[in-house]
Amino acid sequence: MRPSPIAVRIMEHEGGDMFYDPIVQGRTLKVFGMDDYPRHFLEYIAGEYEKIGYDRVVFDTTGQFEGDFDTVIEIKDGQPTGIDPIKLALQGLIDPYSAVTIVEALYGLDRALRDKLYADILLGKVKSVPDAVKANQKYSEVILESYTTLDEAFYSGDTPKLEGSVLVNLGDTHSITLVGIAFLTLSAVFEKRRKAMVGLLDGAVLGYTSAGSAAIPLLTRPLRKRLTVVASEYALDALLNLAGPTLLLYHEPDVQALIYESNGVPPGSMRKLVKKGLGAFIVRSPETIDVFHGRVLP
């Protein structure tokens, strides 16, 4: 079958070149490997999509991702980011109700308090999360139960540019709570972005919190002209169960077996131990399972 216009070459194997084709194989590619192998592959595939005119949005928890981006957002504990869901809503980057549901998820509001906050935003009484904290309302009390000075600093500052290609550097963020806030809020901004490649590194770390796990479906649900690459060293069920093909890179033998089994690959010749520089590309359909072995690019 001829690859689609947004297919990219990912592997050399005995039968020739192997392509990842989002249109045919699924719009989320899961990549599992030890050490820096997932990052190197994500850098490669991001570069390939840059060549065909796709924007790239990359969330990087390693702080080592390399590439050219229009905007690099540095997330650091205690530093202002301007990534405030209510501010973003007032600027038209997300809708106000999405902003309120983000605050609800982050701070445990119930439905009545969520609706009250939503009304206050629409009436212009609340223009940021810090405003909501200071509003002297019942929702303020609930937010304050888990709101810290790190949150206060995080929401302050000017909103970053969120057009074009964006790298979100979380490598210097030690608070996993702030990682979740940044990931969920920005995922809502990029949720409907088209003609874009979204990269998640490390996918397991990004999804560690309840906020982070709520963000992953926003970026992995099927959307025309978009694809997502979830790269991780940790083969967790939450990632293994995402729809789409899997690229297995070098990893410990028991983890390799787990990845094969989670994709329904039966014991036997279809399972081949993946060594350094090699990979196994696993593509499933309702009727078949195909496993292609070869040298992973670049």
Tab-separated table of C-alpha atoms in Angstrom:
chain	number	residue	atom	x	y	z
A	1	MET	CA	0.000	0.000	0.000
A	2	ARG	CA	1.304	3.438	-0.909
A	3	PRO	CA	1.928	5.628	2.153
A	4	SER	CA	-0.320	8.651	2.691
A	5	PRO	CA	1.039	12.226	2.354
A	6	ILE	CA	1.712	12.398	6.110
A	7	ALA	CA	3.511	9.056	6.439
A	8	VAL	CA	7.163	9.195	7.509
A	9	ARG	CA	9.916	6.602	7.214
A	10	ILE	CA	10.819	5.125	10.610
A	11	MET	CA	12.609	1.839	9.938
A	12	GLU	CA	14.694	-0.115	7.477
A	13	HIS	CA	13.872	-3.816	7.371
A	14	GLU	CA	14.269	-6.797	5.091
A	15	GLY	CA	11.331	-5.838	2.910
A	16	GLY	CA	12.529	-2.267	2.456
A	17	ASP	CA	11.493	0.926	4.190
A	18	MET	CA	8.834	0.890	6.910
A	19	PHE	CA	6.595	3.929	7.302
A	20	TYR	CA	4.479	5.178	10.159
A	21	ASP	CA	1.241	6.236	8.486
A	22	PRO	CA	-1.191	7.940	10.899
A	23	ILE	CA	-4.072	7.775	8.436
A	24	VAL	CA	-3.836	4.007	8.000
A	25	GLN	CA	-2.291	2.758	11.255
A	26	GLY	CA	-3.701	5.130	13.874
A	27	ARG	CA	-3.036	8.712	14.901
A	28	THR	CA	-1.180	7.900	18.121
A	29	LEU	CA	2.203	6.184	17.944
A	30	LYS	CA	3.474	4.690	21.215
A	31	VAL	CA	7.249	4.397	21.576
A	32	PHE	CA	8.894	2.470	24.420
A	33	GLY	CA	12.609	2.221	25.078
A	34	MET	CA	15.322	2.595	27.709
A	35	ASP	CA	17.508	5.611	28.429
A	36	ASP	CA	17.610	8.186	25.612
A	37	TYR	CA	16.223	5.982	22.838
A	38	PRO	CA	12.642	7.381	23.022
A	39	ARG	CA	13.931	10.978	23.005
A	40	HIS	CA	16.216	10.428	20.025
A	41	PHE	CA	13.398	8.841	18.049
A	42	LEU	CA	10.987	11.646	18.972
A	43	GLU	CA	13.558	14.234	17.862
A	44	TYR	CA	13.910	12.389	14.570
A	45	ILE	CA	10.197	12.100	13.830
A	46	ALA	CA	9.586	15.724	14.863
A	47	GLY	CA	12.219	16.745	12.337
A	48	GLU	CA	10.529	14.674	9.641
A	49	TYR	CA	7.193	16.386	10.271
A	50	GLU	CA	8.871	19.787	10.244
A	51	LYS	CA	10.048	18.962	6.703
A	52	ILE	CA	6.458	18.477	5.505
A	53	GLY	CA	5.240	21.714	7.054
A	54	TYR	CA	3.730	20.448	10.290
A	55	ASP	CA	3.862	22.452	13.508
A	56	ARG	CA	5.378	20.562	16.421
A	57	VAL	CA	4.134	20.763	20.006
A	58	VAL	CA	6.432	18.877	22.388
A	59	PHE	CA	6.075	18.409	26.140
A	60	ASP	CA	9.525	17.416	27.430
A	61	THR	CA	10.136	16.255	30.993
A	62	THR	CA	13.811	15.475	30.337
A	63	GLY	CA	14.970	19.010	29.518
A	64	GLN	CA	17.152	17.564	26.736
A	65	PHE	CA	14.908	17.697	23.681
A	66	GLU	CA	16.598	19.345	20.691
A	67	GLY	CA	14.944	21.083	17.762
A	68	ASP	CA	13.912	24.439	16.319
A	69	PHE	CA	10.737	25.948	17.788
A	70	ASP	CA	8.935	29.267	17.488
A	71	THR	CA	8.435	29.336	21.269
A	72	VAL	CA	10.189	27.572	24.137
A	73	ILE	CA	8.265	27.676	27.428
A	74	GLU	CA	10.446	27.051	30.471
A	75	ILE	CA	8.498	25.723	33.453
A	76	LYS	CA	10.391	26.093	36.738
A	77	ASP	CA	9.225	25.919	40.339
A	78	GLY	CA	8.450	29.363	41.720
A	79	GLN	CA	8.769	31.113	38.353
A	80	PRO	CA	5.930	32.939	36.496
A	81	THR	CA	4.549	31.297	33.356
A	82	GLY	CA	1.279	33.110	32.625
A	83	ILE	CA	-0.341	29.717	31.994
A	84	ASP	CA	-3.601	30.491	33.782
A	85	PRO	CA	-6.680	28.723	32.345
A	86	ILE	CA	-8.980	31.644	33.155
A	87	LYS	CA	-6.597	34.166	31.558
A	88	LEU	CA	-6.327	31.922	28.516
A	89	ALA	CA	-10.123	31.795	28.266
A	90	LEU	CA	-10.451	35.578	28.428
A	91	GLN	CA	-7.880	35.810	25.632
A	92	GLY	CA	-9.906	33.384	23.494
A	93	LEU	CA	-7.338	30.584	23.539
A	94	ILE	CA	-9.765	28.182	25.237
A	95	ASP	CA	-13.450	28.536	26.035
A	96	PRO	CA	-14.489	29.693	29.537
A	97	TYR	CA	-16.212	26.430	30.419
A	98	SER	CA	-13.068	24.434	29.610
A	99	ALA	CA	-11.135	26.793	31.865
A	100	VAL	CA	-13.535	26.133	34.722
A	101	THR	CA	-13.360	22.361	34.253
A	102	ILE	CA	-9.565	22.622	34.447
A	103	VAL	CA	-9.829	24.477	37.763
A	104	GLU	CA	-12.380	21.888	38.880
A	105	ALA	CA	-9.980	19.039	38.061
A	106	LEU	CA	-6.991	20.742	39.685
A	107	TYR	CA	-8.627	21.779	42.935
A	108	GLY	CA	-11.540	19.374	43.439
A	109	LEU	CA	-14.524	21.679	43.012
A	110	ASP	CA	-17.949	20.078	43.018
A	111	ARG	CA	-20.505	20.800	40.319
A	112	ALA	CA	-22.249	23.619	42.175
A	113	LEU	CA	-18.982	25.445	42.883
A	114	ARG	CA	-17.832	24.905	39.315
A	115	ASP	CA	-21.026	26.500	38.004
A	116	LYS	CA	-20.709	29.424	40.429
A	117	LEU	CA	-17.134	30.070	39.294
A	118	TYR	CA	-18.227	29.823	35.667
A	119	ALA	CA	-20.916	32.440	36.245
A	120	ASP	CA	-18.449	34.769	37.971
A	121	ILE	CA	-16.036	34.486	35.045
A	122	LEU	CA	-18.779	35.319	32.549
A	123	LEU	CA	-19.836	38.311	34.677
A	124	GLY	CA	-16.257	39.584	34.747
A	125	LYS	CA	-15.876	39.153	38.511
A	126	VAL	CA	-13.006	36.646	38.179
A	127	LYS	CA	-10.231	37.116	35.627
A	128	SER	CA	-7.602	34.632	36.826
A	129	VAL	CA	-7.118	31.718	39.203
A	130	PRO	CA	-5.561	34.067	41.829
A	131	ASP	CA	-8.722	36.209	41.476
A	132	ALA	CA	-10.806	33.123	42.216
A	133	VAL	CA	-8.739	32.499	45.350
A	134	LYS	CA	-9.349	36.069	46.531
A	135	ALA	CA	-13.059	36.165	45.630
A	136	ASN	CA	-14.169	35.222	49.158
A	137	GLN	CA	-16.530	32.586	47.783
A	138	LYS	CA	-17.036	28.969	48.742
A	139	TYR	CA	-15.020	27.900	45.703
A	140	SER	CA	-12.186	30.097	47.024
A	141	GLU	CA	-12.096	28.056	50.238
A	142	VAL	CA	-11.950	24.771	48.353
A	143	ILE	CA	-9.197	25.974	46.007
A	144	LEU	CA	-7.176	27.212	48.990
A	145	GLU	CA	-7.123	23.720	50.492
A	146	SER	CA	-4.433	22.719	47.951
A	147	TYR	CA	-3.333	26.100	46.559
A	148	THR	CA	0.291	27.028	47.346
A	149	THR	CA	2.746	29.823	46.703
A	150	LEU	CA	4.095	27.717	43.827
A	151	ASP	CA	0.650	27.858	42.206
A	152	GLU	CA	0.506	31.623	42.761
A	153	ALA	CA	3.858	32.145	41.065
A	154	PHE	CA	3.006	29.729	38.237
A	155	TYR	CA	-0.137	31.656	37.214
A	156	SER	CA	1.536	35.074	37.301
A	157	GLY	CA	3.253	36.715	34.342
A	158	ASP	CA	2.356	37.253	30.705
A	159	THR	CA	0.788	34.500	28.632
A	160	PRO	CA	3.419	32.935	26.338
A	161	LYS	CA	3.063	32.787	22.579
A	162	LEU	CA	1.234	29.571	21.752
A	163	GLU	CA	1.195	29.693	17.949
A	164	GLY	CA	3.400	27.754	15.570
A	165	SER	CA	5.791	25.161	16.985
A	166	VAL	CA	6.070	25.107	20.772
A	167	LEU	CA	8.436	23.279	23.124
A	168	VAL	CA	7.295	23.034	26.740
A	169	ASN	CA	10.438	22.338	28.775
A	170	LEU	CA	9.537	20.675	32.082
A	171	GLY	CA	13.028	19.375	32.765
A	172	ASP	CA	13.639	21.800	35.650
A	173	THR	CA	10.206	21.340	37.209
A	174	HIS	CA	10.550	19.333	40.422
A	175	SER	CA	6.910	19.743	41.512
A	176	ILE	CA	4.914	17.021	39.801
A	177	THR	CA	1.810	19.065	40.653
A	178	LEU	CA	3.031	21.937	38.476
A	179	VAL	CA	3.807	19.465	35.692
A	180	GLY	CA	0.185	18.335	35.816
A	181	ILE	CA	-1.163	21.910	35.848
A	182	ALA	CA	0.973	22.954	32.877
A	183	PHE	CA	0.261	19.802	30.894
A	184	LEU	CA	-3.524	19.873	31.399
A	185	THR	CA	-3.891	23.606	30.763
A	186	LEU	CA	-1.755	23.662	27.629
A	187	SER	CA	-3.328	20.437	26.354
A	188	ALA	CA	-6.675	22.249	26.375
A	189	VAL	CA	-5.083	24.986	24.248
A	190	PHE	CA	-3.631	22.498	21.750
A	191	GLU	CA	-6.530	20.024	21.854
A	192	LYS	CA	-7.952	21.067	18.477
A	193	ARG	CA	-4.692	22.071	16.796
A	194	ARG	CA	-4.525	20.660	13.297
A	195	LYS	CA	-1.598	20.084	10.957
A	196	ALA	CA	0.493	19.424	14.030
A	197	MET	CA	2.627	16.682	15.521
A	198	VAL	CA	2.308	16.437	19.305
A	199	GLY	CA	5.134	14.771	21.226
A	200	LEU	CA	4.919	13.595	24.837
A	201	LEU	CA	8.240	12.799	26.569
A	202	ASP	CA	8.141	11.057	28.999
A	203	GLY	CA	4.500	10.054	28.536
A	204	ALA	CA	4.357	8.164	31.835
A	205	VAL	CA	5.693	11.116	33.836
A	206	LEU	CA	3.263	13.514	32.175
A	207	GLY	CA	0.349	11.241	33.019
A	208	TYR	CA	1.432	10.579	36.603
A	209	THR	CA	-1.016	12.999	38.271
A	210	SER	CA	-4.796	13.019	37.923
A	211	ALA	CA	-4.484	16.294	35.986
A	212	GLY	CA	-1.910	14.745	33.662
A	213	SER	CA	-3.966	11.631	33.051
A	214	ALA	CA	-6.913	13.883	32.167
A	215	ALA	CA	-4.747	15.687	29.606
A	216	ILE	CA	-3.582	12.664	27.618
A	217	PRO	CA	-7.013	11.905	26.045
A	218	LEU	CA	-7.226	15.518	24.838
A	219	LEU	CA	-4.112	15.014	22.726
A	220	THR	CA	-4.555	11.378	21.682
A	221	ARG	CA	-8.144	11.345	20.500
A	222	PRO	CA	-8.291	11.002	16.701
A	223	LEU	CA	-8.238	14.332	14.873
A	224	ARG	CA	-7.715	14.905	11.164
A	225	LYS	CA	-4.312	16.360	10.217
A	226	ARG	CA	-2.906	15.713	13.687
A	227	LEU	CA	-0.842	12.919	15.171
A	228	THR	CA	0.617	12.265	18.599
A	229	VAL	CA	3.796	10.409	19.518
A	230	VAL	CA	3.853	9.181	23.128
A	231	ALA	CA	7.450	8.298	24.021
A	232	SER	CA	8.240	6.641	27.340
A	233	GLU	CA	10.752	4.533	29.203
A	234	TYR	CA	7.945	3.177	31.389
A	235	ALA	CA	5.540	0.697	29.806
A	236	LEU	CA	2.495	1.477	31.947
A	237	ASP	CA	-0.961	0.080	31.241
A	238	ALA	CA	-2.371	3.581	30.713
A	239	LEU	CA	0.010	4.073	27.790
A	240	LEU	CA	0.014	0.509	26.474
A	241	ASN	CA	-3.782	0.624	26.185
A	242	LEU	CA	-3.826	3.721	23.972
A	243	ALA	CA	-5.103	2.973	20.491
A	244	GLY	CA	-2.531	2.980	17.715
A	245	PRO	CA	0.652	1.189	16.651
A	246	THR	CA	3.623	0.560	18.951
A	247	LEU	CA	7.322	0.960	18.302
A	248	LEU	CA	9.412	-1.160	20.654
A	249	LEU	CA	13.008	0.003	21.092
A	250	TYR	CA	15.801	-1.534	23.153
A	251	HIS	CA	14.576	-2.386	26.661
A	252	GLU	CA	14.924	-5.031	29.348
A	253	PRO	CA	13.743	-8.464	28.171
A	254	ASP	CA	10.811	-8.678	30.589
A	255	VAL	CA	9.563	-5.235	29.517
A	256	GLN	CA	9.898	-6.233	25.873
A	257	ALA	CA	7.779	-9.310	26.594
A	258	LEU	CA	5.178	-7.139	28.344
A	259	ILE	CA	4.941	-4.815	25.342
A	260	TYR	CA	4.562	-7.709	22.929
A	261	GLU	CA	1.863	-9.296	25.083
A	262	SER	CA	-0.066	-6.046	25.539
A	263	ASN	CA	-0.283	-5.802	21.767
A	264	GLY	CA	-1.531	-9.367	21.441
A	265	VAL	CA	1.616	-10.727	19.787
A	266	PRO	CA	1.700	-14.506	20.276
A	267	PRO	CA	4.855	-16.351	21.372
A	268	GLY	CA	7.058	-17.554	18.557
A	269	SER	CA	8.814	-16.086	15.560
A	270	MET	CA	6.842	-12.810	15.706
A	271	ARG	CA	8.717	-11.976	18.907
A	272	LYS	CA	12.339	-11.089	18.380
A	273	LEU	CA	14.580	-9.617	21.050
A	274	VAL	CA	15.145	-5.961	20.169
A	275	LYS	CA	18.787	-4.949	20.507
A	276	LYS	CA	20.450	-1.538	20.413
A	277	GLY	CA	19.706	0.371	17.241
A	278	LEU	CA	16.903	-2.008	16.282
A	279	GLY	CA	13.177	-1.937	16.778
A	280	ALA	CA	9.939	-3.845	16.438
A	281	PHE	CA	7.020	-1.983	14.860
A	282	ILE	CA	3.740	-3.577	15.940
A	283	VAL	CA	0.632	-2.756	13.919
A	284	ARG	CA	-2.758	-4.192	14.800
A	285	SER	CA	-6.047	-4.298	12.964
A	286	PRO	CA	-9.297	-6.004	14.035
A	287	GLU	CA	-8.238	-9.072	12.055
A	288	THR	CA	-4.444	-9.163	12.111
A	289	ILE	CA	-1.250	-8.369	14.027
A	290	ASP	CA	1.874	-7.480	12.059
A	291	VAL	CA	5.359	-7.122	13.555
A	292	PHE	CA	8.166	-5.603	11.487
A	293	HIS	CA	11.770	-5.880	12.725
A	294	GLY	CA	14.628	-3.731	11.515
A	295	ARG	CA	16.946	-0.784	12.065
A	296	VAL	CA	15.219	2.254	13.517
A	297	LEU	CA	15.961	5.640	11.952
A	298	PRO	CA	17.814	7.918	12.167
